[in-house]
Amino acid sequence: MGRRENAVAAETRQSEALALWLRAQRERRGVTYAAMAKLIGYRFTATMLSRGASGKVPSRELVEAYARACDADPADAIRLWKAARRSEEELRRREETAAEFQDLATSVRSALTHPELIETFGQLRRAMIQVRAREGQPSLGYLQSEAGRTADGRHFRLPKSSLSAVLRGEAVPSREHVTAFMEALGASPRKVGPWERAWDRIAQTHARQPPAVVEIRVADGPAAVPPQPPVLLMTGAVNGPDYDYLRDQVVSDYMNTDMPRIWKGPQRPYPPAGQTRSGLPIRIPRRYERPVRSFQPHKKPGAAGATPLLAAPGRPRPAAFQVLEKTLQLRLLRDA
């Protein structure tokens, strides 16, 4: 029989009862964990079987394999496993609930689980969570396989992706999903019927509700335009806005910055300053030079009474400079 096992360390009485029952079946059969692993085709190792009877609730597959290796009744094993998983889930929920509301929360959850009291899809989702916890919290993959496939065999009746979205509250279950969910948990046709009627009742309630009406009100007059901040211009007594002053202030700040003159586009490199040992030319890149630029204020136009333009006289300007002048000219004409 090997060395003596450690004491059972379980959090609930149901978990302890499951562990003691598993150990009793192994002692009755008189086999070691290594022999049990061989009997089940090494689906679970000896260490995993020993850990399954330590007090922590194992998986359903391990309990079934344990019972099969010990020639025990699988129905008794599953019944004890469901009780242990349910007690473990209730313990987790009690720890999340305040102490003064534990009894009330337990009573409310038990009442809302009954299909005759379900009135909304939110209550239906919570009831499905409770029923799943009562049946031992089986995995989504297990429920998908137990529900089987559709009549044509192309799809699962209860895909685990859809069931996961339903249990998280991100999707509404269909009638077929509810039927497949209850059948996957082992419910008889007599117990599946109330759940189907609950879904029909909720669907009819939602169908009778009128669609939401959104009232759109149209104002009688035009919408109020928020006040625009005033634009301050330097103006003279006779000639109106002083365009030379504005041009000197704006354009000088724009031209006398240390930013590279990227609007000129690519430039040709300097001629070679020599050659390397391998014969390659040595060039001095232009980007490392910073030419000194000075800005000369423009003179006032000589023609009296003519509309002053922002174009710089005497020499052509870059494209970016012309765009800046045109924008400033339009703003001044608009605000004049």
GROMACS .gro file of C-alpha atoms in nm:
model
  336
    1MET     CA    1   0.000   0.000   0.000
    2GLY     CA    2   0.302   0.234   0.018
    3ARG     CA    3   0.358   0.503   0.274
    4ARG     CA    4   0.078   0.647   0.483
    5GLU     CA    5  -0.111   0.942   0.336
    6ASN     CA    6  -0.128   1.285   0.492
    7ALA     CA    7  -0.437   1.404   0.675
    8VAL     CA    8  -0.723   1.547   0.470
    9ALA     CA    9  -0.705   1.927   0.444
   10ALA     CA   10  -1.045   2.044   0.321
   11GLU     CA   11  -1.221   2.379   0.351
   12THR     CA   12  -1.576   2.239   0.369
   13ARG     CA   13  -1.741   1.929   0.508
   14GLN     CA   14  -1.849   1.823   0.159
   15SER     CA   15  -1.492   1.841   0.030
   16GLU     CA   16  -1.374   1.635   0.324
   17ALA     CA   17  -1.646   1.376   0.262
   18LEU     CA   18  -1.537   1.341  -0.101
   19ALA     CA   19  -1.171   1.294  -0.009
   20LEU     CA   20  -1.250   1.036   0.261
   21TRP     CA   21  -1.478   0.845   0.025
   22LEU     CA   22  -1.208   0.829  -0.243
   23ARG     CA   23  -0.950   0.703   0.006
   24ALA     CA   24  -1.192   0.444   0.139
   25GLN     CA   25  -1.248   0.307  -0.212
   26ARG     CA   26  -0.874   0.271  -0.271
   27GLU     CA   27  -0.824   0.093   0.062
   28ARG     CA   28  -1.116  -0.138  -0.017
   29ARG     CA   29  -0.961  -0.231  -0.350
   30GLY     CA   30  -0.611  -0.257  -0.203
   31VAL     CA   31  -0.419  -0.088  -0.485
   32THR     CA   32  -0.151   0.178  -0.496
   33TYR     CA   33  -0.173   0.501  -0.687
   34ALA     CA   34   0.080   0.372  -0.939
   35ALA     CA   35  -0.139   0.067  -1.003
   36MET     CA   36  -0.447   0.289  -1.034
   37ALA     CA   37  -0.271   0.504  -1.296
   38LYS     CA   38  -0.193   0.189  -1.492
   39LEU     CA   39  -0.555   0.065  -1.469
   40ILE     CA   40  -0.689   0.387  -1.623
   41GLY     CA   41  -0.433   0.389  -1.902
   42TYR     CA   42  -0.216   0.661  -1.746
   43ARG     CA   43  -0.477   0.924  -1.818
   44PHE     CA   44  -0.383   1.067  -1.479
   45THR     CA   45  -0.053   1.012  -1.303
   46ALA     CA   46  -0.015   0.866  -0.954
   47THR     CA   47   0.068   1.212  -0.816
   48MET     CA   48  -0.249   1.361  -0.964
   49LEU     CA   49  -0.463   1.081  -0.818
   50SER     CA   50  -0.305   1.128  -0.477
   51ARG     CA   51  -0.361   1.504  -0.492
   52GLY     CA   52  -0.726   1.445  -0.589
   53ALA     CA   53  -0.789   1.273  -0.255
   54SER     CA   54  -0.605   1.531  -0.044
   55GLY     CA   55  -0.906   1.752   0.033
   56LYS     CA   56  -0.901   1.999  -0.255
   57VAL     CA   57  -1.186   1.939  -0.497
   58PRO     CA   58  -1.046   1.779  -0.816
   59SER     CA   59  -1.195   1.779  -1.164
   60ARG     CA   60  -1.491   1.567  -1.262
   61GLU     CA   61  -1.281   1.358  -1.501
   62LEU     CA   62  -1.033   1.271  -1.226
   63VAL     CA   63  -1.310   1.163  -0.988
   64GLU     CA   64  -1.463   0.941  -1.256
   65ALA     CA   65  -1.124   0.786  -1.336
   66TYR     CA   66  -1.056   0.732  -0.962
   67ALA     CA   67  -1.386   0.550  -0.917
   68ARG     CA   68  -1.330   0.338  -1.229
   69ALA     CA   69  -0.983   0.230  -1.110
   70CYS     CA   70  -1.127   0.128  -0.771
   71ASP     CA   71  -1.441  -0.045  -0.914
   72ALA     CA   72  -1.661   0.200  -0.725
   73ASP     CA   73  -2.002   0.336  -0.820
   74PRO     CA   74  -1.953   0.639  -1.052
   75ALA     CA   75  -2.293   0.780  -0.954
   76ASP     CA   76  -2.190   0.807  -0.587
   77ALA     CA   77  -1.861   0.968  -0.689
   78ILE     CA   78  -2.035   1.231  -0.904
   79ARG     CA   79  -2.292   1.302  -0.633
   80LEU     CA   80  -2.021   1.368  -0.375
   81TRP     CA   81  -1.820   1.571  -0.626
   82LYS     CA   82  -2.118   1.797  -0.707
   83ALA     CA   83  -2.182   1.860  -0.339
   84ALA     CA   84  -1.815   1.946  -0.282
   85ARG     CA   85  -1.803   2.185  -0.578
   86ARG     CA   86  -2.127   2.350  -0.472
   87SER     CA   87  -2.003   2.403  -0.118
   88GLU     CA   88  -1.678   2.543  -0.251
   89GLU     CA   89  -1.868   2.791  -0.471
   90GLU     CA   90  -2.097   2.892  -0.183
   91LEU     CA   91  -1.795   2.951   0.039
   92ARG     CA   92  -1.643   3.179  -0.222
   93ARG     CA   93  -1.968   3.374  -0.259
   94ARG     CA   94  -2.007   3.409   0.118
   95GLU     CA   95  -1.661   3.558   0.145
   96GLU     CA   96  -1.757   3.820  -0.113
   97THR     CA   97  -2.084   3.908   0.063
   98ALA     CA   98  -2.111   4.119   0.377
   99ALA     CA   99  -2.176   3.918   0.692
  100GLU     CA  100  -2.513   4.077   0.773
  101PHE     CA  101  -2.647   3.996   0.424
  102GLN     CA  102  -2.526   3.635   0.392
  103ASP     CA  103  -2.852   3.466   0.488
  104LEU     CA  104  -3.060   3.709   0.284
  105ALA     CA  105  -2.839   3.666  -0.022
  106THR     CA  106  -2.859   3.287   0.004
  107SER     CA  107  -3.239   3.297   0.026
  108VAL     CA  108  -3.273   3.537  -0.265
  109ARG     CA  109  -3.040   3.332  -0.486
  110SER     CA  110  -3.234   3.016  -0.409
  111ALA     CA  111  -3.566   3.185  -0.492
  112LEU     CA  112  -3.444   3.342  -0.816
  113THR     CA  113  -3.309   3.008  -0.936
  114HIS     CA  114  -3.661   2.870  -0.979
  115PRO     CA  115  -3.769   2.909  -1.345
  116GLU     CA  116  -4.125   3.009  -1.254
  117LEU     CA  117  -3.997   3.329  -1.087
  118ILE     CA  118  -3.775   3.447  -1.372
  119GLU     CA  119  -3.905   3.759  -1.546
  120THR     CA  120  -3.603   3.907  -1.728
  121PHE     CA  121  -3.303   3.784  -1.921
  122GLY     CA  122  -3.079   3.916  -1.644
  123GLN     CA  123  -3.253   3.690  -1.392
  124LEU     CA  124  -3.227   3.404  -1.641
  125ARG     CA  125  -2.851   3.454  -1.665
  126ARG     CA  126  -2.812   3.456  -1.285
  127ALA     CA  127  -3.026   3.143  -1.261
  128MET     CA  128  -2.805   2.966  -1.516
  129ILE     CA  129  -2.498   3.058  -1.311
  130GLN     CA  130  -2.660   2.917  -0.997
  131VAL     CA  131  -2.765   2.594  -1.166
  132ARG     CA  132  -2.416   2.547  -1.305
  133ALA     CA  133  -2.264   2.600  -0.958
  134ARG     CA  134  -2.512   2.355  -0.807
  135GLU     CA  135  -2.407   2.089  -1.058
  136GLY     CA  136  -2.041   2.121  -0.969
  137GLN     CA  137  -1.934   2.416  -1.186
  138PRO     CA  138  -1.849   2.207  -1.495
  139SER     CA  139  -1.622   2.365  -1.750
  140LEU     CA  140  -1.751   2.529  -2.066
  141GLY     CA  141  -1.579   2.269  -2.279
  142TYR     CA  142  -1.751   1.989  -2.089
  143LEU     CA  143  -2.092   2.154  -2.137
  144GLN     CA  144  -2.023   2.199  -2.507
  145SER     CA  145  -1.935   1.831  -2.552
  146GLU     CA  146  -2.229   1.710  -2.343
  147ALA     CA  147  -2.479   1.921  -2.538
  148GLY     CA  148  -2.365   1.760  -2.861
  149ARG     CA  149  -2.399   1.885  -3.216
  150THR     CA  150  -2.689   2.005  -3.426
  151ALA     CA  151  -2.896   1.774  -3.647
  152ASP     CA  152  -2.673   1.827  -3.950
  153GLY     CA  153  -2.360   1.770  -3.736
  154ARG     CA  154  -2.187   2.087  -3.855
  155HIS     CA  155  -2.208   2.299  -3.540
  156PHE     CA  156  -2.225   2.259  -3.163
  157ARG     CA  157  -2.561   2.311  -3.000
  158LEU     CA  158  -2.399   2.504  -2.716
  159PRO     CA  159  -2.069   2.662  -2.830
  160LYS     CA  160  -1.850   2.751  -2.536
  161SER     CA  161  -1.778   3.095  -2.681
  162SER     CA  162  -2.151   3.175  -2.692
  163LEU     CA  163  -2.208   3.030  -2.346
  164SER     CA  164  -1.921   3.234  -2.205
  165ALA     CA  165  -2.070   3.554  -2.349
  166VAL     CA  166  -2.413   3.465  -2.204
  167LEU     CA  167  -2.280   3.395  -1.855
  168ARG     CA  168  -2.081   3.720  -1.858
  169GLY     CA  169  -2.393   3.916  -1.952
  170GLU     CA  170  -2.261   4.021  -2.293
  171ALA     CA  171  -2.523   3.828  -2.495
  172VAL     CA  172  -2.881   3.706  -2.461
  173PRO     CA  173  -2.930   3.328  -2.479
  174SER     CA  174  -3.158   3.179  -2.740
  175ARG     CA  175  -3.423   2.919  -2.661
  176GLU     CA  176  -3.201   2.647  -2.809
  177HIS     CA  177  -2.911   2.759  -2.589
  178VAL     CA  178  -3.123   2.729  -2.273
  179THR     CA  179  -3.247   2.382  -2.374
  180ALA     CA  180  -2.897   2.258  -2.458
  181PHE     CA  181  -2.759   2.409  -2.136
  182MET     CA  182  -3.007   2.223  -1.915
  183GLU     CA  183  -2.966   1.897  -2.107
  184ALA     CA  184  -2.585   1.925  -2.076
  185LEU     CA  185  -2.627   1.949  -1.699
  186GLY     CA  186  -2.821   1.622  -1.700
  187ALA     CA  187  -3.173   1.763  -1.656
  188SER     CA  188  -3.463   1.542  -1.761
  189PRO     CA  189  -3.717   1.659  -2.024
  190ARG     CA  190  -3.964   1.725  -1.741
  191LYS     CA  191  -3.720   1.969  -1.579
  192VAL     CA  192  -3.618   2.129  -1.909
  193GLY     CA  193  -3.978   2.230  -1.987
  194PRO     CA  194  -4.009   2.503  -1.718
  195TRP     CA  195  -3.689   2.667  -1.842
  196GLU     CA  196  -3.819   2.675  -2.198
  197ARG     CA  197  -4.147   2.826  -2.078
  198ALA     CA  198  -3.952   3.086  -1.880
  199TRP     CA  199  -3.765   3.189  -2.197
  200ASP     CA  200  -4.094   3.210  -2.390
  201ARG     CA  201  -4.247   3.426  -2.117
  202ILE     CA  202  -3.953   3.667  -2.120
  203ALA     CA  203  -3.953   3.686  -2.501
  204GLN     CA  204  -4.325   3.766  -2.511
  205THR     CA  205  -4.282   4.036  -2.247
  206HIS     CA  206  -4.011   4.203  -2.452
  207ALA     CA  207  -4.220   4.173  -2.769
  208ARG     CA  208  -4.516   4.353  -2.606
  209GLN     CA  209  -4.305   4.646  -2.492
  210PRO     CA  210  -4.338   4.944  -2.730
  211PRO     CA  211  -4.020   5.070  -2.890
  212ALA     CA  212  -3.849   5.362  -2.732
  213VAL     CA  213  -3.957   5.698  -2.877
  214VAL     CA  214  -3.698   5.968  -2.909
  215GLU     CA  215  -3.837   6.320  -2.919
  216ILE     CA  216  -3.645   6.561  -3.138
  217ARG     CA  217  -3.717   6.928  -3.089
  218VAL     CA  218  -3.635   7.178  -3.362
  219ALA     CA  219  -3.566   7.535  -3.256
  220ASP     CA  220  -3.773   7.812  -3.414
  221GLY     CA  221  -3.482   8.037  -3.490
  222PRO     CA  222  -3.118   7.984  -3.584
  223ALA     CA  223  -2.885   7.848  -3.326
  224ALA     CA  224  -2.711   8.104  -3.112
  225VAL     CA  225  -2.357   8.172  -3.228
  226PRO     CA  226  -2.109   8.205  -2.943
  227PRO     CA  227  -1.944   8.546  -2.932
  228GLN     CA  228  -1.609   8.562  -3.107
  229PRO     CA  229  -1.313   8.719  -2.929
  230PRO     CA  230  -1.222   9.061  -3.068
  231VAL     CA  231  -0.925   9.091  -3.303
  232LEU     CA  232  -0.691   9.374  -3.214
  233LEU     CA  233  -0.522   9.552  -3.503
  234MET     CA  234  -0.265   9.830  -3.503
  235THR     CA  235  -0.448  10.107  -3.692
  236GLY     CA  236  -0.349  10.453  -3.800
  237ALA     CA  237  -0.552  10.771  -3.807
  238VAL     CA  238  -0.584  10.797  -4.189
  239ASN     CA  239  -0.459  10.493  -4.376
  240GLY     CA  240  -0.639  10.225  -4.173
  241PRO     CA  241  -0.453   9.911  -4.058
  242ASP     CA  242  -0.077   9.936  -4.050
  243TYR     CA  243   0.007   9.639  -4.273
  244ASP     CA  244   0.379   9.703  -4.255
  245TYR     CA  245   0.373   9.673  -3.876
  246LEU     CA  246   0.184   9.344  -3.886
  247ARG     CA  247   0.406   9.204  -4.157
  248ASP     CA  248   0.720   9.299  -3.972
  249GLN     CA  249   0.602   9.139  -3.647
  250VAL     CA  250   0.466   8.813  -3.788
  251VAL     CA  251   0.705   8.748  -4.071
  252SER     CA  252   1.014   8.840  -3.872
  253ASP     CA  253   0.925   8.587  -3.602
  254TYR     CA  254   0.871   8.327  -3.873
  255MET     CA  255   1.188   8.400  -4.071
  256ASN     CA  256   1.435   8.452  -3.786
  257THR     CA  257   1.384   8.118  -3.614
  258ASP     CA  258   1.651   7.848  -3.586
  259MET     CA  259   1.433   7.592  -3.761
  260PRO     CA  260   1.585   7.433  -4.076
  261ARG     CA  261   1.462   7.564  -4.407
  262ILE     CA  262   1.284   7.244  -4.503
  263TRP     CA  263   1.055   7.421  -4.750
  264LYS     CA  264   1.344   7.459  -4.995
  265GLY     CA  265   1.336   7.085  -5.065
  266PRO     CA  266   1.642   6.864  -5.130
  267GLN     CA  267   1.966   7.046  -5.207
  268ARG     CA  268   2.270   6.930  -5.397
  269PRO     CA  269   2.566   6.823  -5.182
  270TYR     CA  270   2.892   7.012  -5.172
  271PRO     CA  271   3.167   6.900  -5.410
  272PRO     CA  272   3.404   6.635  -5.275
  273ALA     CA  273   3.661   6.763  -5.029
  274GLY     CA  274   3.890   6.468  -5.085
  275GLN     CA  275   3.896   6.090  -5.105
  276THR     CA  276   3.934   5.808  -4.856
  277ARG     CA  277   4.194   5.531  -4.882
  278SER     CA  278   3.947   5.316  -5.070
  279GLY     CA  279   3.875   5.592  -5.321
  280LEU     CA  280   3.538   5.707  -5.188
  281PRO     CA  281   3.463   6.083  -5.197
  282ILE     CA  282   3.457   6.281  -4.875
  283ARG     CA  283   3.161   6.518  -4.871
  284ILE     CA  284   3.052   6.779  -4.617
  285PRO     CA  285   2.676   6.751  -4.568
  286ARG     CA  286   2.472   7.070  -4.583
  287ARG     CA  287   2.250   6.982  -4.289
  288TYR     CA  288   2.528   7.053  -4.042
  289GLU     CA  289   2.556   7.416  -4.154
  290ARG     CA  290   2.338   7.686  -4.005
  291PRO     CA  291   2.348   7.996  -4.224
  292VAL     CA  292   2.284   8.331  -4.063
  293ARG     CA  293   1.976   8.500  -4.202
  294SER     CA  294   1.878   8.858  -4.138
  295PHE     CA  295   1.536   9.006  -4.197
  296GLN     CA  296   1.494   9.347  -4.353
  297PRO     CA  297   1.159   9.520  -4.285
  298HIS     CA  298   0.965   9.606  -4.595
  299LYS     CA  299   0.911   9.962  -4.693
  300LYS     CA  300   0.569  10.114  -4.720
  301PRO     CA  301   0.419  10.124  -5.069
  302GLY     CA  302   0.477  10.452  -5.248
  303ALA     CA  303   0.140  10.483  -5.424
  304ALA     CA  304  -0.098  10.683  -5.205
  305GLY     CA  305  -0.450  10.550  -5.169
  306ALA     CA  306  -0.365  10.208  -5.320
  307THR     CA  307  -0.452   9.894  -5.127
  308PRO     CA  308  -0.132   9.765  -4.970
  309LEU     CA  309  -0.050   9.401  -5.048
  310LEU     CA  310   0.155   9.167  -4.839
  311ALA     CA  311   0.371   9.048  -5.127
  312ALA     CA  312   0.734   9.130  -5.063
  313PRO     CA  313   0.875   9.358  -5.333
  314GLY     CA  314   1.205   9.315  -5.509
  315ARG     CA  315   1.271   8.938  -5.496
  316PRO     CA  316   1.075   8.610  -5.517
  317ARG     CA  317   0.962   8.446  -5.195
  318PRO     CA  318   0.951   8.074  -5.107
  319ALA     CA  319   0.620   7.892  -5.136
  320ALA     CA  320   0.572   7.869  -4.757
  321PHE     CA  321   0.634   8.243  -4.722
  322GLN     CA  322   0.377   8.320  -4.993
  323VAL     CA  323   0.117   8.101  -4.820
  324LEU     CA  324   0.181   8.284  -4.493
  325GLU     CA  325   0.140   8.623  -4.655
  326LYS     CA  326  -0.177   8.517  -4.835
  327THR     CA  327  -0.330   8.385  -4.512
  328LEU     CA  328  -0.245   8.704  -4.325
  329GLN     CA  329  -0.387   8.915  -4.606
  330LEU     CA  330  -0.718   8.726  -4.606
  331ARG     CA  331  -0.754   8.757  -4.229
  332LEU     CA  332  -0.689   9.130  -4.237
  333LEU     CA  333  -0.934   9.186  -4.521
  334ARG     CA  334  -1.198   8.983  -4.340
  335ASP     CA  335  -1.157   9.171  -4.015
  336ALA     CA  336  -1.138   9.514  -4.179
   0.00000   0.00000   0.00000
